[in-house]
Short mmCIF file of C-alpha atoms in Angstrom, two decimals:
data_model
loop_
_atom_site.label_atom_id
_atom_site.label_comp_id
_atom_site.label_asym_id
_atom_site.label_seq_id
_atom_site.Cartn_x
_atom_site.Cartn_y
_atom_site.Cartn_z
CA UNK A 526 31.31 4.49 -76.91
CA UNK A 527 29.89 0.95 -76.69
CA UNK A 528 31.67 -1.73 -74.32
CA UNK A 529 30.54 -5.52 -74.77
CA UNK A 530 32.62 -7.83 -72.29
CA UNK A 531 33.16 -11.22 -72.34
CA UNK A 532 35.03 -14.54 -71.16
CA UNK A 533 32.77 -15.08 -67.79
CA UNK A 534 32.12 -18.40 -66.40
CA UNK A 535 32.24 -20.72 -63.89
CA UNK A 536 35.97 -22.05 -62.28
CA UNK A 537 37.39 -23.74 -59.27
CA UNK A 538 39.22 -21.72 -56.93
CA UNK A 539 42.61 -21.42 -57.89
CA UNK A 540 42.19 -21.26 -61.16
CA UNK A 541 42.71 -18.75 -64.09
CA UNK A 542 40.07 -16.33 -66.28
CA UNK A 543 40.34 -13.88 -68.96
CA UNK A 544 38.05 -11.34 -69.71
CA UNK A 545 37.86 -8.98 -72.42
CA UNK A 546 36.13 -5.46 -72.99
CA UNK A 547 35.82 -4.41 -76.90
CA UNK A 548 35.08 -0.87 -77.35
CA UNK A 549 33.77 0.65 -80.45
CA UNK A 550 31.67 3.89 -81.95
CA UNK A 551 34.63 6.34 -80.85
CA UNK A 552 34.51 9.64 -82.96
CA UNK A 553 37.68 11.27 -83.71
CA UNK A 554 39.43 10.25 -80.97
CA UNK A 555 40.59 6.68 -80.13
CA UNK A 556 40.79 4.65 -76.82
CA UNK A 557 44.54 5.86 -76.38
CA UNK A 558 42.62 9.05 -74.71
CA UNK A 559 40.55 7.37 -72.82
CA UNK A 560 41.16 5.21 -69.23
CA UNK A 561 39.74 2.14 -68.32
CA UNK A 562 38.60 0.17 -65.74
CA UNK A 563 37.08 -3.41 -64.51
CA UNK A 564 34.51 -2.73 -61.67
CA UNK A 565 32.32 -5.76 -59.90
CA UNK A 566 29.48 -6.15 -57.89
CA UNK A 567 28.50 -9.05 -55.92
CA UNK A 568 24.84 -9.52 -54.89
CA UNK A 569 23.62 -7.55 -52.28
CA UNK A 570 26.82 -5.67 -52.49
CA UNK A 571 27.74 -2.04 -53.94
CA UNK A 572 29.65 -2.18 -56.85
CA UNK A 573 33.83 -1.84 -56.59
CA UNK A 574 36.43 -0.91 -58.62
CA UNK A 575 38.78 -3.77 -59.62
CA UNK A 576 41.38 -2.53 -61.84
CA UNK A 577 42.08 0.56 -64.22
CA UNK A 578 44.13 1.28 -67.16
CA UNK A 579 45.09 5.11 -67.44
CA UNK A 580 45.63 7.02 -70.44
CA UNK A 581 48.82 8.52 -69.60
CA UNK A 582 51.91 6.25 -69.57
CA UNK A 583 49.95 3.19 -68.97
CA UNK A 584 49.41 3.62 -64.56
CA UNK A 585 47.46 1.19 -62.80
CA UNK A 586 45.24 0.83 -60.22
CA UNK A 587 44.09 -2.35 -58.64
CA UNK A 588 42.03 -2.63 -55.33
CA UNK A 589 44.38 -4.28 -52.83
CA UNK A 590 41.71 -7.31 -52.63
CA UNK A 591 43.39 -8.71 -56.47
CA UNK A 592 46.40 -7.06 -55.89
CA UNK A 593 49.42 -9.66 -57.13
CA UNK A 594 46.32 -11.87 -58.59
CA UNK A 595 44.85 -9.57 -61.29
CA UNK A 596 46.63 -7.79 -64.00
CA UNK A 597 45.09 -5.18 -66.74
CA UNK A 598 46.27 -4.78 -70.25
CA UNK A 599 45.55 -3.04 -73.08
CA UNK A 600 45.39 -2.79 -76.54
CA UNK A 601 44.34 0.63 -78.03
CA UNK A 602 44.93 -0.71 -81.61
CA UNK A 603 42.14 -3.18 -81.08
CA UNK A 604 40.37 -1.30 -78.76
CA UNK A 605 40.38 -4.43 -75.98
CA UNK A 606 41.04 -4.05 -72.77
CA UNK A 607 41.71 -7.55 -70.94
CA UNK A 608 41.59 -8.37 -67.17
CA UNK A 609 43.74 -11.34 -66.46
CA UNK A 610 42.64 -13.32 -63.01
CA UNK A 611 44.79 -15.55 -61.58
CA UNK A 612 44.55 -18.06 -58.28
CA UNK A 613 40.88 -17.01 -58.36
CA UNK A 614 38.82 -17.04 -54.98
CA UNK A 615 35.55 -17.63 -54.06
CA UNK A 616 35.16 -13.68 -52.66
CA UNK A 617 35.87 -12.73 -56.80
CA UNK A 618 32.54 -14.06 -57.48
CA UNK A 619 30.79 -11.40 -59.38
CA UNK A 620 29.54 -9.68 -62.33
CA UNK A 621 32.05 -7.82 -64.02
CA UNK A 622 31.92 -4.82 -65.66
CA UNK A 623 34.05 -2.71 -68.30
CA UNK A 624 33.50 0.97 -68.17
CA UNK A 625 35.83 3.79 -70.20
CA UNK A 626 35.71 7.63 -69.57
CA UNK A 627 37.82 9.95 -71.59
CA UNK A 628 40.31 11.05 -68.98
CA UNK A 629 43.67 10.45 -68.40
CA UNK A 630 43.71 9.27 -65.06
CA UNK A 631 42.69 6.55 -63.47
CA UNK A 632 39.72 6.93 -60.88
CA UNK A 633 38.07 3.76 -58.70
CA UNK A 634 34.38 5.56 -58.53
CA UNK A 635 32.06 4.63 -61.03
CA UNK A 636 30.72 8.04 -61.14
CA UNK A 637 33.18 9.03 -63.40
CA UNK A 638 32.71 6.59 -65.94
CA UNK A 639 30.06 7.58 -68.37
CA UNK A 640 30.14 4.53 -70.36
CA UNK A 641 29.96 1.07 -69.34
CA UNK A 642 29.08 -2.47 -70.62
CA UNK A 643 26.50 -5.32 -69.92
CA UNK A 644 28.20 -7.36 -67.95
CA UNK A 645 30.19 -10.71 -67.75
CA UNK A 646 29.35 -13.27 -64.66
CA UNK A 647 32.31 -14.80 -63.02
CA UNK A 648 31.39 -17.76 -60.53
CA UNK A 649 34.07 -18.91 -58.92
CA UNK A 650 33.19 -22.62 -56.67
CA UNK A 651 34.20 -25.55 -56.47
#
């Protein structure tokens, strides 16, 4: 499975971003069967789990630092999985990443995603 996000860039705190995560080159199977998730890492910092989409009955996870700010959605028709950031902070200031596992529950370490995409930068100053 390939991942390519997008909708990085570079906003004042406070503000909103959208990113998006389009997956492609699944077999038989589609992204229903698969869960989801938005990790970051900052420099000089390990990378963190952000968000996740499960595969089940559509549970959530979000680390309690976005909590009420971020929200995940998906679209396994499209195969896009979109993390919506709202009243942005200067700490979100990262590069994002979309990685997908098959699995149907969500997990925040990164070792159990197998594959993941390039990256988006999100710069958030004013």
């Amino acid at each position: 499975v390939q991942l390519v996000e997008s909708g990085g860039g570079l906003v004042q705190p406070g503000s909103s971003l959208r990113l998006t995560c389009l997956a492609s080159g699944f077999s038989i199977d589609t992204m229903e069967t698969y869960r989801v998730s938005w990790f970051r890492q900052a420099p000089g910092k390990q990378r963190e789990a952000v968000s996740c989409s499960s595969a089940s009955d559509g549970n959530q996870y979000y680390a309690n630092s976005v909590k009420g700010r971020f929200t995940i959605s998906r679209d396994n028709f499209k195969n896009t999985v979109t993390l919506h950031m709202n009243n942005m902070k200067t700490e979100d200031t990262a590069a994002y990443y979309c990685a997908i596992n098959h699995g149907i529950f969500c997990s925040p370490s990164a070792s159990d995603y197998k594959s993941w995409g390039q990256g988006t930068q999100v710069t958030v100053s004013s």
